[in-house]
Amino acid sequence: MSIPVVWKTPGEVRAWVRALQRRGQTLALVPTMGFLHEGHLSLMREGGRRADVVAASIFVNPTQFGPKEDLSTYPRDLEGDLQRCGSAGVAGVYLPEPSTVYPPGYQTYVNVEEVSQGLDGDKRPGHFRGVATVVAKLLALFRPEVALFGEKDFQQLQVITRLAADLELGVEIVGMPTIREPDGLAMSSRNSYLSAEERQRALGLSRGLFSAQRLAAGGEADVAKLLAAIRQELVKVQAREDYVEIVDSSRLASLSRLESGAPARALIAAFIGKTRLIDNVALPLGAQALS
Ligand code: AMP
């Protein structure tokens, strides 16, 4: 395992990318906010299967945080992260300062319209504008063949897929399954905010989602019943619901019934104490095998 090279400026990245292109090597990019866990590493390893070289970015992007959100307290572990990137085969990591990404006078933002609305788009105004802007900048800088994102942030994945297609960036956006702790909790850098007691209560999210998934697999198509099953688990752990919705998987429009052959998704955002967690699962109707 080798520690990846670190770039602090776009100029350094561009020089490295040009050399890579001269050698005819393909590139996979994995953008992150750091405090890396197995979920992030699964994206990096898959990048290594899909391209010759993998690069990552670690940037806690201020424009995707609301004024009352956790920008200043977001967990960081740079040294550990570089080790983890190295162990996942990452060749280089871009670690820009906020003032490098958004220098004085900065005024260009990317707005992906419909899929940025509803769900986190409504609950976190401006969030997806910040996400789309930083991801567009990273894709324009690295010009990767492939970029990998997690289904854990399902709406974000749809926003980025749309953005890459609409701006004709010529990059394949790959969505990767959510990596979970053995007890079902979706891995997240924000899980580090949870006390031991809250960590147990946080299982209400995945339990609710799996319960809806089982009902759908057994043939239950009534969305009201599926939502009730999810909310039952949230109530048990005294989670404060931000939203619970069942939507079609591509447009993210609310559904009242599941239809076979029409991919649907259940999504939750809920507070456990002060920590806001999100999770989601696919809801195949009448499916025999559940993942
Ligand atoms: P973040 O550092 O939270 O911005 O996440 C960086 C990337 O890792 C995003 O594409 C996330 O969707 C993805 N990711 C975060 N958690 C997980 C997880 N548990 N499983 C798979 N991917 C994840």
Coordinates of C-alpha atoms and ligand atoms in Angstrom, one line a residue:
M1 CA 0.0 0.0 0.0
S2 CA 1.3 3.5 -0.8
I3 CA 0.1 6.8 0.5
P4 CA -1.6 8.7 -2.3
V5 CA -0.1 11.9 -3.7
V6 CA -1.9 15.0 -2.4
W7 CA -3.0 18.0 -4.6
K8 CA -4.0 21.3 -3.1
T9 CA -4.7 23.3 -6.3
P10 CA -6.5 22.8 -9.6
G11 CA -3.2 23.5 -11.4
E12 CA -1.6 20.5 -9.7
V13 CA -4.5 18.3 -10.6
R14 CA -4.5 19.4 -14.2
A15 CA -0.8 18.6 -14.6
W16 CA -1.3 15.1 -13.2
V17 CA -4.4 14.5 -15.4
R18 CA -2.6 15.6 -18.5
A19 CA 0.3 13.2 -17.8
L20 CA -2.3 10.4 -17.2
Q21 CA -4.0 11.2 -20.5
R22 CA -0.7 11.2 -22.4
R23 CA -0.1 7.7 -21.1
G24 CA -3.5 6.7 -22.4
Q25 CA -4.8 5.7 -18.9
T26 CA -8.4 6.0 -17.9
L27 CA -9.5 7.7 -14.6
A28 CA -12.2 7.0 -12.0
L29 CA -13.1 9.8 -9.6
V30 CA -14.6 9.4 -6.1
P31 CA -15.7 12.8 -4.6
T32 CA -16.1 12.7 -0.7
M33 CA -16.2 15.0 2.3
G34 CA -13.8 12.7 4.2
F35 CA -14.0 10.9 7.5
L36 CA -13.9 7.8 5.3
H37 CA -15.6 4.5 6.0
E38 CA -16.2 1.2 4.2
G39 CA -19.0 2.9 2.1
H40 CA -16.5 5.4 0.6
L41 CA -13.9 2.6 0.2
S42 CA -16.3 0.4 -1.7
L43 CA -16.6 3.3 -4.3
M44 CA -12.8 3.6 -4.6
R45 CA -12.3 -0.2 -5.0
E46 CA -15.0 -0.3 -7.7
G47 CA -13.3 2.7 -9.4
G48 CA -10.2 0.5 -9.6
R49 CA -12.1 -2.2 -11.4
R50 CA -13.6 0.3 -13.9
A51 CA -10.6 2.4 -14.7
D52 CA -6.8 2.3 -14.8
V53 CA -6.3 4.9 -12.1
V54 CA -8.5 6.1 -9.2
A55 CA -8.5 9.7 -7.7
A56 CA -10.5 10.9 -4.8
S57 CA -11.4 14.3 -3.4
I58 CA -11.9 15.2 0.2
F59 CA -13.6 18.6 0.5
V60 CA -16.2 19.6 3.1
N61 CA -18.1 21.8 0.7
P62 CA -19.5 24.9 2.4
T63 CA -22.0 25.7 -0.3
Q64 CA -24.0 22.5 0.4
F65 CA -24.5 23.3 4.1
G66 CA -27.3 25.5 5.4
P67 CA -26.6 28.2 7.9
K68 CA -27.8 26.1 10.8
E69 CA -26.1 22.9 9.7
D70 CA -23.0 21.1 10.8
L71 CA -20.3 22.6 8.6
S72 CA -18.0 23.7 11.4
T73 CA -18.3 20.4 13.4
Y74 CA -18.2 18.0 10.4
P75 CA -15.8 15.2 11.5
R76 CA -12.3 15.2 10.0
D77 CA -9.4 12.7 10.1
L78 CA -7.1 13.6 7.3
E79 CA -4.2 11.4 8.2
G80 CA -6.4 8.3 8.6
D81 CA -8.3 9.2 5.4
L82 CA -5.1 9.2 3.4
Q83 CA -4.1 5.8 4.7
R84 CA -7.6 4.5 3.9
C85 CA -7.4 5.9 0.4
G86 CA -4.0 4.2 -0.1
S87 CA -5.4 0.9 1.1
A88 CA -8.3 1.2 -1.4
G89 CA -5.8 1.8 -4.3
V90 CA -6.3 5.5 -4.7
A91 CA -3.4 7.2 -6.5
G92 CA -4.1 10.8 -5.6
V93 CA -6.3 12.9 -3.4
Y94 CA -7.5 16.5 -4.1
L95 CA -7.6 18.5 -0.8
P96 CA -8.5 22.0 -1.8
E97 CA -9.2 24.9 0.6
P98 CA -12.6 26.4 0.4
S99 CA -11.0 29.7 -0.8
T100 CA -9.4 27.7 -3.7
V101 CA -12.7 26.3 -4.8
Y102 CA -14.6 29.5 -4.2
P103 CA -12.1 32.4 -4.5
P104 CA -13.2 36.0 -3.9
G105 CA -15.5 37.1 -6.7
Y106 CA -16.8 33.5 -7.3
Q107 CA -20.3 33.6 -8.8
T108 CA -21.1 30.5 -10.9
Y109 CA -23.5 27.9 -9.6
V110 CA -25.1 24.9 -11.1
N111 CA -28.8 24.3 -10.6
V112 CA -30.4 20.9 -11.6
E113 CA -34.1 21.7 -11.6
E114 CA -36.7 19.0 -11.0
V115 CA -34.8 16.2 -9.3
S116 CA -33.4 18.7 -6.8
Q117 CA -36.9 19.4 -5.6
G118 CA -38.8 17.6 -2.8
L119 CA -37.1 15.4 -0.1
D120 CA -33.7 16.8 0.9
G121 CA -34.2 19.6 -1.7
D122 CA -37.1 21.0 0.3
K123 CA -35.7 20.3 3.7
R124 CA -32.2 21.6 3.0
P125 CA -32.7 24.7 0.7
G126 CA -29.7 25.3 -1.5
H127 CA -28.1 21.9 -0.7
F128 CA -28.3 20.4 -4.1
R129 CA -27.2 23.7 -5.8
G130 CA -24.0 23.4 -3.6
V131 CA -23.6 19.7 -4.4
A132 CA -24.2 20.1 -8.2
T133 CA -21.8 23.1 -8.3
V134 CA -18.9 21.3 -6.6
V135 CA -19.4 18.1 -8.5
A136 CA -19.6 19.9 -11.8
K137 CA -16.3 21.7 -10.9
L138 CA -14.6 18.4 -9.9
L139 CA -15.8 16.6 -13.1
A140 CA -14.6 19.5 -15.3
L141 CA -11.2 19.5 -13.5
F142 CA -10.5 15.8 -13.5
R143 CA -12.3 14.8 -16.7
P144 CA -12.7 11.2 -15.5
E145 CA -14.1 8.4 -17.6
V146 CA -16.1 7.2 -14.5
A147 CA -17.3 8.9 -11.3
L148 CA -18.7 6.8 -8.5
F149 CA -21.4 7.9 -5.9
G150 CA -23.4 6.0 -3.3
E151 CA -27.1 5.1 -3.4
K152 CA -27.0 6.1 0.3
D153 CA -27.5 9.7 -1.0
F154 CA -30.1 8.6 -3.5
Q155 CA -31.5 12.0 -4.5
Q156 CA -27.9 13.3 -4.8
L157 CA -27.1 10.4 -7.2
Q158 CA -30.1 11.4 -9.4
V159 CA -29.1 15.0 -9.4
I160 CA -25.5 14.2 -10.4
T161 CA -26.6 11.7 -13.1
R162 CA -28.9 14.4 -14.6
L163 CA -26.1 17.0 -14.3
A164 CA -23.6 14.8 -16.1
A165 CA -26.0 14.1 -18.9
D166 CA -27.3 17.6 -19.3
L167 CA -23.9 19.2 -19.4
E168 CA -22.6 16.5 -21.7
L169 CA -19.6 15.8 -19.5
G170 CA -18.9 12.5 -21.2
V171 CA -18.5 10.8 -17.8
E172 CA -20.2 7.6 -16.7
I173 CA -21.9 8.1 -13.3
V174 CA -21.9 4.9 -11.4
G175 CA -24.3 4.4 -8.4
M176 CA -23.1 1.9 -5.7
P177 CA -25.2 0.1 -3.1
T178 CA -25.3 1.3 0.5
I179 CA -22.8 -0.3 2.8
R180 CA -24.2 -1.1 6.2
E181 CA -23.0 -2.0 9.6
P182 CA -23.7 -5.6 10.5
D183 CA -26.8 -4.6 12.4
G184 CA -28.2 -2.7 9.4
L185 CA -27.3 0.9 10.1
A186 CA -26.2 2.7 6.9
M187 CA -22.6 3.8 7.3
S188 CA -22.2 7.5 7.5
S189 CA -19.6 9.9 8.6
R190 CA -22.4 11.5 10.7
N191 CA -22.8 8.3 12.7
S192 CA -19.8 9.5 14.8
Y193 CA -22.1 12.2 16.3
L194 CA -24.3 9.5 18.0
S195 CA -23.9 8.5 21.6
A196 CA -24.1 4.8 22.4
E197 CA -27.8 5.1 23.2
E198 CA -28.5 7.1 20.1
R199 CA -26.6 4.6 18.0
Q200 CA -29.0 1.9 19.1
R201 CA -32.0 4.1 18.4
A202 CA -30.7 4.9 14.9
L203 CA -31.5 1.3 13.9
G204 CA -35.1 2.4 13.7
L205 CA -34.4 3.9 10.3
S206 CA -33.1 0.7 8.6
R207 CA -35.6 -1.4 10.5
G208 CA -38.5 0.7 9.2
L209 CA -37.1 0.5 5.6
F210 CA -36.5 -3.2 5.7
S211 CA -40.0 -3.8 7.2
A212 CA -41.5 -1.9 4.2
Q213 CA -39.2 -3.8 1.8
R214 CA -40.5 -7.1 3.3
L215 CA -44.1 -6.0 2.9
A216 CA -43.6 -4.9 -0.7
A217 CA -41.8 -8.2 -1.4
G218 CA -44.9 -10.0 0.0
G219 CA -47.1 -8.1 -2.5
E220 CA -48.2 -5.1 -0.4
A221 CA -48.6 -2.3 -3.0
D222 CA -50.5 0.3 -0.9
V223 CA -48.0 3.1 -0.1
A224 CA -50.0 4.3 2.9
K225 CA -49.5 0.9 4.5
L226 CA -45.8 0.8 3.7
L227 CA -45.3 4.4 5.1
A228 CA -47.2 3.4 8.3
A229 CA -44.8 0.4 8.7
I230 CA -41.8 2.7 8.4
R231 CA -43.2 5.3 10.8
Q232 CA -44.0 2.6 13.4
E233 CA -40.3 1.8 13.7
L234 CA -39.4 5.5 13.8
V235 CA -41.8 6.1 16.7
K236 CA -40.4 3.2 18.6
V237 CA -37.0 4.8 18.8
Q238 CA -38.3 8.3 19.2
A239 CA -36.8 9.5 16.0
R240 CA -38.0 12.9 14.8
E241 CA -39.2 12.5 11.2
D242 CA -38.0 15.1 8.7
Y243 CA -39.6 13.2 5.8
V244 CA -40.6 9.7 5.0
E245 CA -41.6 9.2 1.3
I246 CA -42.1 6.5 -1.3
V247 CA -41.2 7.7 -4.8
D248 CA -40.5 6.4 -8.2
S249 CA -36.8 5.8 -8.5
S250 CA -36.0 8.1 -11.5
R251 CA -38.1 11.2 -11.2
L252 CA -38.6 10.9 -7.4
A253 CA -42.3 11.7 -7.7
S254 CA -44.5 10.6 -4.8
L255 CA -46.4 7.3 -5.4
S256 CA -49.7 6.1 -3.9
R257 CA -49.3 2.5 -5.1
L258 CA -46.4 0.4 -6.2
E259 CA -46.6 -1.1 -9.7
S260 CA -44.6 -4.2 -10.7
G261 CA -41.8 -3.4 -13.1
A262 CA -41.8 0.3 -12.0
P263 CA -38.8 0.8 -9.7
A264 CA -39.8 2.5 -6.4
R265 CA -37.7 3.7 -3.5
A266 CA -38.5 4.4 0.2
L267 CA -36.5 7.3 1.7
I268 CA -36.2 8.6 5.2
A269 CA -34.6 11.6 6.9
A270 CA -34.9 11.7 10.6
F271 CA -33.3 13.2 13.7
I272 CA -31.9 11.0 16.4
G273 CA -31.3 13.6 19.1
K274 CA -29.5 16.4 17.2
T275 CA -28.1 14.2 14.5
R276 CA -29.9 14.1 11.1
L277 CA -29.6 10.7 9.4
I278 CA -30.8 9.6 6.0
D279 CA -31.4 6.2 4.5
N280 CA -33.3 4.6 1.7
V281 CA -34.0 1.2 0.1
A282 CA -35.4 -0.1 -3.2
L283 CA -39.0 -1.5 -2.9
P284 CA -39.4 -4.3 -5.5
L285 CA -43.0 -5.4 -5.5
G286 CA -43.5 -9.1 -5.0
A287 CA -39.7 -9.7 -5.3
Q288 CA -38.6 -13.2 -4.3
A289 CA -35.1 -12.4 -3.1
L290 CA -34.3 -9.3 -1.1
S291 CA -30.9 -7.8 -1.2
Ligands
AMP1 P1 -19.8 11.9 1.7 O1 -18.4 11.9 2.2 O2 -20.8 11.7 2.8 O3 -20.2 13.2 0.9 O4 -20.0 10.7 0.7 C1 -19.2 10.6 -0.4 C2 -19.7 9.5 -1.3 O5 -19.8 8.3 -0.6 C3 -21.1 9.8 -1.8 O6 -21.3 9.4 -3.1 C4 -22.0 9.0 -0.9 O7 -23.2 8.6 -1.4 C5 -21.1 7.8 -0.7 N1 -21.5 7.0 0.6 C6 -21.6 7.6 1.8 N2 -22.0 6.6 2.7 C7 -22.1 5.5 2.0 C8 -22.5 4.1 2.3 N3 -22.8 3.8 3.5 N4 -22.4 3.2 1.3 C9 -22.1 3.5 0.0 N5 -21.7 4.8 -0.3 C10 -21.7 5.7 0.6

